Short mmCIF file of C-alpha atoms in Angstrom, two decimals:
data_model
loop_
_atom_site.label_atom_id
_atom_site.label_comp_id
_atom_site.label_asym_id
_atom_site.label_seq_id
_atom_site.Cartn_x
_atom_site.Cartn_y
_atom_site.Cartn_z
CA MET L 1 14.20 7.00 5.77
CA ARG L 2 11.78 5.73 3.11
CA THR L 3 10.39 2.88 5.21
CA ASN L 4 8.77 5.29 7.62
CA LEU L 5 7.50 7.67 4.94
CA ALA L 6 3.93 6.38 4.88
CA TYR L 7 3.61 6.19 8.64
CA ASN L 8 5.07 9.66 9.17
CA GLU L 9 2.86 11.22 6.52
CA TYR L 10 -0.31 9.75 7.96
CA THR L 11 0.55 10.61 11.55
CA GLN L 12 1.46 14.17 10.60
CA ASN L 13 -1.71 14.67 8.58
CA ASN L 14 -3.97 12.88 11.05
CA ILE L 15 -2.81 13.88 14.49
CA SER L 16 -5.98 12.57 16.10
CA ILE L 17 -5.67 8.95 14.92
CA GLU L 18 -7.61 6.99 17.47
CA SER L 19 -5.92 3.61 17.18
CA LYS L 20 -3.34 1.46 15.46
CA GLU L 21 -6.26 -0.39 13.86
CA ARG L 22 -7.42 2.81 12.17
CA LEU L 23 -3.88 3.53 11.00
CA ILE L 24 -3.65 0.14 9.26
CA GLU L 25 -6.99 0.82 7.57
CA MET L 26 -5.71 4.20 6.40
CA LEU L 27 -2.55 2.61 5.02
CA TYR L 28 -4.60 0.14 2.96
CA GLU L 29 -6.76 3.01 1.71
CA GLY L 30 -3.59 4.93 0.83
CA ILE L 31 -2.34 2.08 -1.35
CA LEU L 32 -5.62 2.11 -3.27
CA ARG L 33 -5.44 5.88 -3.77
CA PHE L 34 -1.80 5.81 -4.84
CA ASN L 35 -2.39 2.96 -7.27
CA PHE L 36 -5.31 4.86 -8.79
CA GLN L 37 -2.98 7.81 -9.36
CA ALA L 38 -0.32 5.50 -10.83
CA LYS L 39 -2.83 4.01 -13.28
CA LYS L 40 -3.88 7.48 -14.32
CA ALA L 41 -0.23 8.47 -14.83
CA ILE L 42 0.39 5.36 -16.97
CA LYS L 43 -2.59 6.18 -19.15
CA ASN L 44 -1.31 9.76 -19.51
CA ARG L 45 2.21 8.47 -20.23
CA ASP L 46 3.54 10.49 -17.30
CA PHE L 47 6.16 8.01 -16.21
CA GLU L 48 7.72 10.24 -13.56
CA LYS L 49 4.42 10.51 -11.70
CA LYS L 50 3.75 6.79 -12.24
CA SER L 51 7.00 5.93 -10.50
CA TYR L 52 6.27 8.40 -7.72
CA TRP L 53 2.86 6.90 -6.93
CA ILE L 54 4.02 3.29 -7.21
CA ASN L 55 6.94 4.03 -4.89
CA ARG L 56 4.51 5.48 -2.36
CA SER L 57 2.47 2.27 -2.46
CA MET L 58 5.62 0.19 -2.02
CA ASP L 59 6.64 2.35 0.94
CA ILE L 60 3.34 1.55 2.61
CA PHE L 61 3.85 -2.18 2.11
CA VAL L 62 7.32 -1.86 3.65
CA GLU L 63 5.80 -0.06 6.62
CA LEU L 64 3.15 -2.78 6.95
CA ILE L 65 5.89 -5.44 6.91
CA ASN L 66 7.81 -3.54 9.60
CA SER L 67 4.71 -3.38 11.79
CA LEU L 68 4.00 -7.13 11.77
CA ASN L 69 4.03 -8.90 15.13
CA TYR L 70 5.68 -12.26 14.61
CA ASP L 71 4.82 -13.36 18.15
CA GLY L 72 1.22 -13.69 17.00
CA GLY L 73 1.77 -16.85 14.97
CA ASP L 74 1.58 -17.78 11.32
CA VAL L 75 -0.60 -14.85 10.27
CA ALA L 76 2.38 -12.47 10.35
CA LEU L 77 4.44 -14.85 8.21
CA TYR L 78 1.59 -15.15 5.71
CA LEU L 79 1.13 -11.37 5.56
CA ASN L 80 4.87 -10.85 5.15
CA GLY L 81 4.87 -13.11 2.09
CA LEU L 82 1.71 -11.51 0.73
CA TYR L 83 3.07 -7.99 1.17
CA MET L 84 6.40 -8.96 -0.43
CA HIS L 85 4.53 -10.38 -3.42
CA GLN L 86 2.56 -7.14 -3.78
CA ILE L 87 5.84 -5.20 -3.82
CA LYS L 88 7.05 -7.49 -6.59
CA LEU L 89 3.86 -6.85 -8.59
CA LEU L 90 4.22 -3.10 -8.07
CA SER L 91 7.81 -3.30 -9.31
CA LEU L 92 6.63 -5.11 -12.44
CA ALA L 93 3.91 -2.51 -12.96
CA ASN L 94 6.54 0.19 -12.68
CA VAL L 95 8.99 -1.40 -15.10
CA LYS L 96 6.42 -2.56 -17.67
CA ASN L 97 3.85 0.26 -17.28
CA ASP L 98 1.33 -2.49 -16.63
CA THR L 99 -1.99 -1.43 -15.13
CA LYS L 100 -3.06 -5.09 -14.82
CA GLN L 101 -0.44 -5.58 -12.11
CA LEU L 102 -1.87 -2.56 -10.28
CA ASP L 103 -5.36 -4.06 -10.59
CA THR L 104 -4.11 -7.31 -9.06
CA VAL L 105 -2.57 -5.44 -6.13
CA ASN L 106 -5.77 -3.42 -5.70
CA ASN L 107 -7.88 -6.58 -5.56
CA VAL L 108 -5.66 -8.01 -2.84
CA VAL L 109 -5.67 -4.77 -0.86
CA LYS L 110 -9.46 -4.46 -1.14
CA GLY L 111 -9.76 -7.98 0.30
CA LEU L 112 -7.35 -7.14 3.11
CA LEU L 113 -9.19 -3.90 3.86
CA GLU L 114 -12.55 -5.66 3.96
CA ALA L 115 -11.19 -8.40 6.26
CA TRP L 116 -9.50 -5.80 8.49
CA ARG L 117 -12.74 -3.87 8.84
CA GLU L 118 -14.66 -7.03 9.72
CA ILE L 119 -12.14 -8.03 12.38
CA ASN L 120 -11.85 -4.55 13.88
CA GLY L 121 -15.27 -3.14 13.15
#
């Protein structure tokens, strides 16, 4: 199933993950790496690879949505909306070959990663 693709890949490649907190950090880092590859593919006009990398980023956002704990209050609802919006931007980037949409997603993910590291660091 595609929704568990990101999680399964990271757990298989990183058997010794120490915590769920580290896994979330790795997922954010994965989005940044995949979007970098997608931008490169767009510039090289390799649209098959572009779609592949963007789909990988979207899979991670789906996994992040599935991991939200809604018992924790409004933060999960906010993150759900934010993640859904990032999926929308990735879809636009995919359809329009628009690296600006990827840059927007990257800026959001960098902010999330920085905040996550501050909270859990």
